Amino acid sequence: MSNNSSSVGNALVLLRLLQERDVLRVSDAAGELGVARSTAHRLLASLKEHGFAVQDGDRSYSLDPRQRHGHRALTPESLVPIARPHLEWLVGKTNESVHLIVPEGQMVRAIDTVEGTQMLRVGSRVGVLVPAHTAAAGLLFLSGMPVERLAAMYSDGPPRDSGAKTIEEFHASLQLHRPYAVSLGRAERGVNALAMLVTDQNNNRVAAVSLVAPAFRMPPQGMPEVAALVKECVQRIHANILDRA
């Protein structure tokens, strides 16, 4: 087989792996193909260059959303204008800041913020990467992963500050028993957050809406009331996504 044919074949194998997995590390790709890490890295970089893959914050790769869902797929750029009016609605109801957040491997990133109206408020966090296991939105993304995918993402073991000694313990700690997740000062000291998922027309988890406020204004006992408003916000966003599909 020629080198070109071999490269094409390996690229197709990687594309299939990207379709099957949430994340793909260079070392895992090299092992699957039986090639050097440098070769696997070159192939993944080529898939990224041609719009088939994206590189996450922890340098792992995942399938470009446009390839997973077709040309009408939601990207962060297309989701922001859809969600923005509803984020503004939520701020109007609560006077607190709201983030629109997407996953990036072991991290999450805010792609839009509407700041609250209070003098003391949480400011914009657009572009800031935060460890997923510390953020309310990140807990939502991680909670839906099978333990095998979680193990691939955290190949060096659970985060040290998670309290878990094994991936299995980490996986068990992430399971949620309600439709929202909270973070009480973990991602940012003195700031509490409540987040709910935004899904697309295929019920894929594409983002999360996170309401954030100083802890003294959003204590745990007030979370159910906040959750009802966040739920209405994500339902409004989902309805607009369906209109767009």
GROMACS .gro file of N, CA, C and O in nm, residues 99-102 104 107-113 124-130:
model
   76
   99HIS      N    1  -2.441   3.322   3.222
   99HIS     CA    2  -2.342   3.278   3.124
   99HIS      C    3  -2.402   3.172   3.034
   99HIS      O    4  -2.483   3.089   3.078
  100LEU      N    5  -2.359   3.171   2.908
  100LEU     CA    6  -2.385   3.060   2.816
  100LEU      C    7  -2.253   2.985   2.803
  100LEU      O    8  -2.151   3.044   2.764
  101ILE      N    9  -2.253   2.857   2.835
  101ILE     CA   10  -2.128   2.782   2.853
  101ILE      C   11  -2.127   2.657   2.765
  101ILE      O   12  -2.229   2.589   2.751
  102VAL      N   13  -2.009   2.627   2.708
  102VAL     CA   14  -1.992   2.507   2.626
  102VAL      C   15  -1.875   2.426   2.682
  102VAL      O   16  -1.786   2.480   2.748
  104GLU      N   17  -1.527   2.200   2.673
  104GLU     CA   18  -1.401   2.187   2.598
  104GLU      C   19  -1.313   2.087   2.670
  104GLU      O   20  -1.226   2.124   2.749
  107MET      N   21  -1.245   2.103   3.045
  107MET     CA   22  -1.278   2.240   3.083
  107MET      C   23  -1.415   2.280   3.028
  107MET      O   24  -1.474   2.210   2.944
  108VAL      N   25  -1.465   2.393   3.076
  108VAL     CA   26  -1.582   2.457   3.015
  108VAL      C   27  -1.546   2.603   2.990
  108VAL      O   28  -1.460   2.660   3.057
  109ARG      N   29  -1.613   2.662   2.892
  109ARG     CA   30  -1.582   2.799   2.853
  109ARG      C   31  -1.711   2.877   2.831
  109ARG      O   32  -1.804   2.829   2.766
  110ALA      N   33  -1.716   2.998   2.884
  110ALA     CA   34  -1.830   3.086   2.859
  110ALA      C   35  -1.815   3.148   2.720
  110ALA      O   36  -1.709   3.202   2.687
  111ILE      N   37  -1.921   3.138   2.640
  111ILE     CA   38  -1.918   3.198   2.506
  111ILE      C   39  -2.004   3.324   2.500
  111ILE      O   40  -2.000   3.397   2.401
  112ASP      N   41  -2.080   3.350   2.605
  112ASP     CA   42  -2.156   3.475   2.613
  112ASP      C   43  -2.192   3.500   2.759
  112ASP      O   44  -2.208   3.406   2.837
  113THR      N   45  -2.202   3.626   2.795
  113THR     CA   46  -2.246   3.667   2.929
  113THR      C   47  -2.337   3.787   2.916
  113THR      O   48  -2.309   3.879   2.838
  124SER      N   49  -1.845   3.962   3.315
  124SER     CA   50  -1.832   3.872   3.200
  124SER      C   51  -1.717   3.775   3.221
  124SER      O   52  -1.611   3.812   3.272
  125ARG      N   53  -1.739   3.652   3.180
  125ARG     CA   54  -1.634   3.550   3.184
  125ARG      C   55  -1.612   3.491   3.045
  125ARG      O   56  -1.560   3.380   3.032
  126VAL      N   57  -1.651   3.564   2.943
  126VAL     CA   58  -1.639   3.513   2.806
  126VAL      C   59  -1.494   3.479   2.774
  126VAL      O   60  -1.403   3.559   2.795
  127GLY      N   61  -1.474   3.357   2.725
  127GLY     CA   62  -1.342   3.311   2.688
  127GLY      C   63  -1.263   3.245   2.800
  127GLY      O   64  -1.159   3.184   2.775
  128VAL      N   65  -1.312   3.256   2.923
  128VAL     CA   66  -1.239   3.200   3.037
  128VAL      C   67  -1.265   3.050   3.047
  128VAL      O   68  -1.380   3.005   3.043
  129LEU      N   69  -1.158   2.972   3.060
  129LEU     CA   70  -1.169   2.828   3.078
  129LEU      C   71  -1.167   2.795   3.227
  129LEU      O   72  -1.085   2.847   3.303
  130VAL      N   73  -1.259   2.707   3.268
  130VAL     CA   74  -1.272   2.665   3.407
  130VAL      C   75  -1.278   2.513   3.411
  130VAL      O   76  -1.344   2.452   3.325
   0.00000   0.00000   0.00000
